[in-house]
mmCIF file of C-alpha atoms in Angstrom:
data_model
loop_
_atom_site.group_PDB
_atom_site.id
_atom_site.type_symbol
_atom_site.label_atom_id
_atom_site.label_comp_id
_atom_site.label_asym_id
_atom_site.label_seq_id
_atom_site.Cartn_x
_atom_site.Cartn_y
_atom_site.Cartn_z
ATOM 1 C CA THR A 45 14.054 -21.405 4.977
ATOM 2 C CA ASP A 46 16.259 -24.100 2.861
ATOM 3 C CA LYS A 47 18.643 -21.642 2.054
ATOM 4 C CA ARG A 48 19.248 -21.635 -1.322
ATOM 5 C CA GLU A 49 20.370 -18.445 -2.963
ATOM 6 C CA LEU A 50 18.639 -18.062 -6.564
ATOM 7 C CA LYS A 51 19.889 -15.714 -9.077
ATOM 8 C CA ALA A 52 16.743 -12.844 -10.033
ATOM 9 C CA ARG A 53 16.079 -10.563 -13.348
ATOM 10 C CA ILE A 54 14.164 -7.427 -12.316
ATOM 11 C CA VAL A 55 11.282 -7.490 -14.770
ATOM 12 C CA GLY A 56 10.030 -3.721 -13.552
ATOM 13 C CA PHE A 57 10.009 -1.572 -10.491
ATOM 14 C CA ASP A 58 7.869 0.949 -9.422
ATOM 15 C CA LYS A 59 8.916 3.619 -6.872
ATOM 16 C CA ARG A 60 5.804 4.894 -5.587
ATOM 17 C CA THR A 61 4.784 1.651 -4.247
ATOM 18 C CA ASP A 62 8.523 0.133 -3.506
ATOM 19 C CA VAL A 63 6.714 -2.734 -5.735
ATOM 20 C CA ALA A 64 9.104 -5.271 -7.788
ATOM 21 C CA VAL A 65 8.772 -7.502 -9.893
ATOM 22 C CA VAL A 66 11.636 -10.375 -10.403
ATOM 23 C CA LYS A 67 12.055 -13.556 -12.124
ATOM 24 C CA ILE A 68 13.595 -16.403 -11.398
ATOM 25 C CA GLU A 69 14.311 -19.610 -13.029
ATOM 26 C CA ALA A 70 13.530 -22.449 -10.487
ATOM 27 C CA THR A 71 10.694 -25.461 -9.807
ATOM 28 C CA GLY A 72 9.245 -26.551 -6.309
ATOM 29 C CA LEU A 73 9.125 -23.386 -4.780
ATOM 30 C CA PRO A 74 6.418 -22.277 -1.753
ATOM 31 C CA PHE A 75 4.058 -19.444 -1.934
ATOM 32 C CA VAL A 76 0.951 -18.116 -0.823
ATOM 33 C CA LYS A 77 -2.412 -17.455 -1.480
ATOM 34 C CA ILE A 78 -3.267 -13.842 -2.372
ATOM 35 C CA GLY A 79 -6.245 -12.774 -0.422
ATOM 36 C CA ASP A 80 -9.414 -10.346 -0.880
ATOM 37 C CA VAL A 81 -8.534 -7.203 0.830
ATOM 38 C CA ASN A 82 -12.309 -6.310 0.132
ATOM 39 C CA ARG A 83 -13.175 -9.134 2.838
ATOM 40 C CA LEU A 84 -10.558 -7.542 5.526
ATOM 41 C CA LYS A 85 -12.344 -5.958 8.443
ATOM 42 C CA VAL A 86 -11.441 -3.454 10.774
ATOM 43 C CA GLY A 87 -10.516 -5.249 14.313
ATOM 44 C CA GLU A 88 -10.073 -8.300 12.466
ATOM 45 C CA TRP A 89 -6.286 -10.108 13.781
ATOM 46 C CA VAL A 90 -3.541 -9.857 11.066
ATOM 47 C CA MET A 91 0.534 -11.046 11.515
ATOM 48 C CA ALA A 92 3.331 -10.393 9.807
ATOM 49 C CA ILE A 93 6.356 -12.151 9.031
ATOM 50 C CA GLY A 94 9.711 -10.739 8.218
ATOM 51 C CA SER A 95 13.134 -10.464 9.852
ATOM 52 C CA PRO A 96 13.145 -7.604 11.967
ATOM 53 C CA PHE A 97 16.862 -6.520 13.015
ATOM 54 C CA GLY A 98 18.401 -9.978 11.669
ATOM 55 C CA LEU A 99 15.969 -12.177 13.601
ATOM 56 C CA GLU A 100 14.669 -14.423 10.501
ATOM 57 C CA ASN A 101 11.279 -15.680 10.416
ATOM 58 C CA SER A 102 9.539 -13.536 13.174
ATOM 59 C CA VAL A 103 5.638 -13.015 13.530
ATOM 60 C CA THR A 104 4.153 -10.270 15.362
ATOM 61 C CA ALA A 105 0.530 -10.135 15.430
ATOM 62 C CA GLY A 106 -2.171 -7.006 15.777
ATOM 63 C CA ILE A 107 -5.473 -6.168 14.804
ATOM 64 C CA VAL A 108 -6.848 -3.991 11.362
ATOM 65 C CA SER A 109 -7.492 -0.269 12.518
ATOM 66 C CA ALA A 110 -8.098 1.138 8.979
ATOM 67 C CA LYS A 111 -8.585 -0.507 5.159
ATOM 68 C CA ALA A 112 -7.860 2.846 3.347
ATOM 69 C CA ARG A 113 -5.801 5.438 5.669
ATOM 70 C CA ASP A 114 -4.565 8.221 3.686
ATOM 71 C CA ILE A 115 -0.936 9.370 4.411
ATOM 72 C CA PRO A 116 -0.013 12.578 3.116
ATOM 73 C CA GLY A 117 2.633 12.714 0.543
ATOM 74 C CA ASP A 118 1.396 9.147 -0.334
ATOM 75 C CA TYR A 119 -1.056 8.198 -3.024
ATOM 76 C CA LEU A 120 -1.955 4.765 -1.501
ATOM 77 C CA PRO A 121 -4.938 3.377 0.572
ATOM 78 C CA PHE A 122 -2.543 2.012 3.152
ATOM 79 C CA ILE A 123 -4.162 -0.735 5.560
ATOM 80 C CA GLN A 124 -3.072 0.591 9.039
ATOM 81 C CA THR A 125 -2.563 -2.220 11.890
ATOM 82 C CA ASP A 126 -1.003 -2.037 15.276
ATOM 83 C CA VAL A 127 1.344 -5.048 14.263
ATOM 84 C CA ALA A 128 4.845 -4.284 15.077
ATOM 85 C CA ILE A 129 6.725 -3.775 12.130
ATOM 86 C CA ASN A 130 10.364 -2.829 12.496
ATOM 87 C CA PRO A 131 13.544 -2.650 10.347
ATOM 88 C CA GLY A 132 13.524 -6.012 8.384
ATOM 89 C CA ASN A 133 9.840 -6.372 8.252
ATOM 90 C CA SER A 134 9.594 -4.114 5.317
ATOM 91 C CA GLY A 135 8.104 -5.673 2.235
ATOM 92 C CA GLY A 136 7.212 -8.789 4.108
ATOM 93 C CA PRO A 137 3.503 -10.097 3.894
ATOM 94 C CA LEU A 138 0.662 -9.279 6.111
ATOM 95 C CA ILE A 139 -1.520 -11.909 6.616
ATOM 96 C CA ASN A 140 -4.876 -12.917 7.811
ATOM 97 C CA LEU A 141 -6.059 -14.944 9.803
ATOM 98 C CA ARG A 142 -6.839 -17.794 6.801
ATOM 99 C CA GLY A 143 -3.503 -17.905 5.896
ATOM 100 C CA GLU A 144 -3.678 -15.305 2.950
ATOM 101 C CA VAL A 145 -1.757 -12.111 2.085
ATOM 102 C CA VAL A 146 -3.625 -9.257 2.388
ATOM 103 C CA GLY A 147 -1.077 -6.601 2.071
ATOM 104 C CA ILE A 148 2.893 -6.015 1.740
ATOM 105 C CA ASN A 149 4.193 -4.235 4.767
ATOM 106 C CA SER A 150 5.418 -0.941 3.946
ATOM 107 C CA GLN A 151 5.771 1.634 6.597
ATOM 108 C CA ILE A 152 5.842 2.391 10.417
ATOM 109 C CA TYR A 153 4.809 5.675 12.292
ATOM 110 C CA SER A 154 7.744 6.834 14.978
ATOM 111 C CA ARG A 155 9.132 9.258 16.491
ATOM 112 C CA SER A 156 12.193 7.220 17.349
ATOM 113 C CA GLY A 157 12.672 5.049 14.321
ATOM 114 C CA GLY A 158 11.585 2.204 16.183
ATOM 115 C CA PHE A 159 7.902 0.434 16.476
ATOM 116 C CA MET A 160 5.006 3.284 18.227
ATOM 117 C CA GLY A 161 2.034 1.115 17.402
ATOM 118 C CA ILE A 162 1.131 1.959 14.119
ATOM 119 C CA SER A 163 2.087 0.458 11.404
ATOM 120 C CA PHE A 164 1.097 0.275 7.312
ATOM 121 C CA ALA A 165 0.823 -2.349 4.536
ATOM 122 C CA ILE A 166 0.041 -1.924 0.685
ATOM 123 C CA PRO A 167 -2.999 -3.520 -0.199
ATOM 124 C CA ILE A 168 -2.304 -6.529 -1.656
ATOM 125 C CA ASP A 169 -4.633 -5.645 -4.540
ATOM 126 C CA GLU A 170 -3.031 -2.420 -5.046
ATOM 127 C CA ALA A 171 0.388 -4.524 -5.222
ATOM 128 C CA MET A 172 -1.139 -6.898 -7.588
ATOM 129 C CA ARG A 173 -2.198 -4.098 -9.909
ATOM 130 C CA VAL A 174 1.056 -2.693 -10.156
ATOM 131 C CA ALA A 175 2.605 -6.261 -10.753
ATOM 132 C CA ASP A 176 0.190 -6.883 -13.760
ATOM 133 C CA GLN A 177 1.809 -3.382 -15.026
ATOM 134 C CA LEU A 178 5.578 -4.329 -14.981
ATOM 135 C CA ARG A 179 4.883 -7.922 -15.814
ATOM 136 C CA THR A 180 3.075 -6.662 -19.096
ATOM 137 C CA ASN A 181 5.000 -3.341 -19.693
ATOM 138 C CA GLY A 182 7.805 -3.273 -17.492
ATOM 139 C CA ARG A 183 6.703 -0.100 -15.800
ATOM 140 C CA VAL A 184 3.217 1.374 -14.165
ATOM 141 C CA VAL A 185 1.559 4.163 -15.965
ATOM 142 C CA ARG A 186 -1.207 6.239 -13.847
ATOM 143 C CA GLY A 187 -3.886 8.854 -14.776
ATOM 144 C CA ARG A 188 -3.060 12.458 -13.286
ATOM 145 C CA ILE A 189 -5.418 15.085 -13.462
ATOM 146 C CA GLY A 190 -3.161 18.044 -12.052
ATOM 147 C CA VAL A 191 -5.385 19.428 -9.528
ATOM 148 C CA GLN A 192 -4.951 19.561 -5.516
ATOM 149 C CA ILE A 193 -7.972 19.101 -3.737
ATOM 150 C CA ALA A 194 -9.795 19.404 -0.364
ATOM 151 C CA PRO A 195 -12.862 17.915 1.514
ATOM 152 C CA VAL A 196 -15.812 19.992 1.243
ATOM 153 C CA THR A 197 -16.491 21.161 4.788
ATOM 154 C CA LYS A 198 -19.883 22.388 6.287
ATOM 155 C CA GLU A 199 -18.835 25.733 5.685
ATOM 156 C CA VAL A 200 -17.584 25.762 2.091
ATOM 157 C CA ALA A 201 -20.745 24.116 1.342
ATOM 158 C CA GLU A 202 -22.584 26.736 2.732
ATOM 159 C CA SER A 203 -20.823 29.250 1.117
ATOM 160 C CA ILE A 204 -20.881 28.156 -2.184
ATOM 161 C CA GLY A 205 -24.933 26.914 -1.852
ATOM 162 C CA LEU A 206 -24.665 23.209 -1.686
ATOM 163 C CA GLY A 207 -27.515 21.791 0.455
ATOM 164 C CA LYS A 208 -24.633 19.460 2.233
ATOM 165 C CA PRO A 209 -20.806 18.606 2.475
ATOM 166 C CA ALA A 210 -20.102 16.583 -0.487
ATOM 167 C CA GLY A 211 -17.817 16.022 -3.858
ATOM 168 C CA ALA A 212 -14.099 17.517 -3.765
ATOM 169 C CA LEU A 213 -12.865 21.223 -3.309
ATOM 170 C CA VAL A 214 -10.654 21.956 -6.240
ATOM 171 C CA GLN A 215 -7.456 23.988 -4.303
ATOM 172 C CA SER A 216 -5.431 24.976 -6.959
ATOM 173 C CA VAL A 217 -4.754 23.716 -11.021
ATOM 174 C CA GLU A 218 -1.557 22.479 -12.024
ATOM 175 C CA SER A 219 -0.503 25.547 -14.636
ATOM 176 C CA GLY A 220 -0.618 23.661 -18.088
ATOM 177 C CA GLY A 221 -1.660 20.573 -16.675
ATOM 178 C CA PRO A 222 -4.661 17.897 -18.065
ATOM 179 C CA ALA A 223 -7.219 19.802 -15.591
ATOM 180 C CA ASP A 224 -5.786 23.020 -17.112
ATOM 181 C CA LYS A 225 -6.077 22.078 -20.698
ATOM 182 C CA ALA A 226 -9.600 21.120 -19.830
ATOM 183 C CA GLY A 227 -10.833 24.515 -18.174
ATOM 184 C CA VAL A 228 -11.263 23.928 -14.511
ATOM 185 C CA GLU A 229 -10.542 26.439 -11.814
ATOM 186 C CA ALA A 230 -9.609 26.510 -8.338
#
């Protein structure tokens, strides 16, 4: 809040996570402690800091609803909360009551464009893995199998002779992908 403006150089950017690493030349910058997402508990209080609708340094609070929420079309295990996140909060920190950053506020579920009680944050350990790769390589490298999977339901388990629902069902195999080349079949 000291109103300094600094020039930055983009070291790397990852579109999938919307995480970037920028380098600035400065000293005496404040910083926050990175928390341990493994210690985060469902039901724990967290808060978001940001500038929703241009209102700088706004803080909202809520609880963690889920720690590894899958969102269709996304490949990240999001932290789901009921912390009010609105335009201007994205990219800001999700902080636990120990003052540690446990996530980066990323998305809301909304039918109106405004906050409706469900928000999502990128777990800080995932963001730090991305940041480490960006610092080292300037880009993120991910493995890919080339299959679409679904859970093994009770009905599927019974139909293929499994004793109980376990594992993953390969619904389809990408033609020419790694799984196809290895002989994996749907």
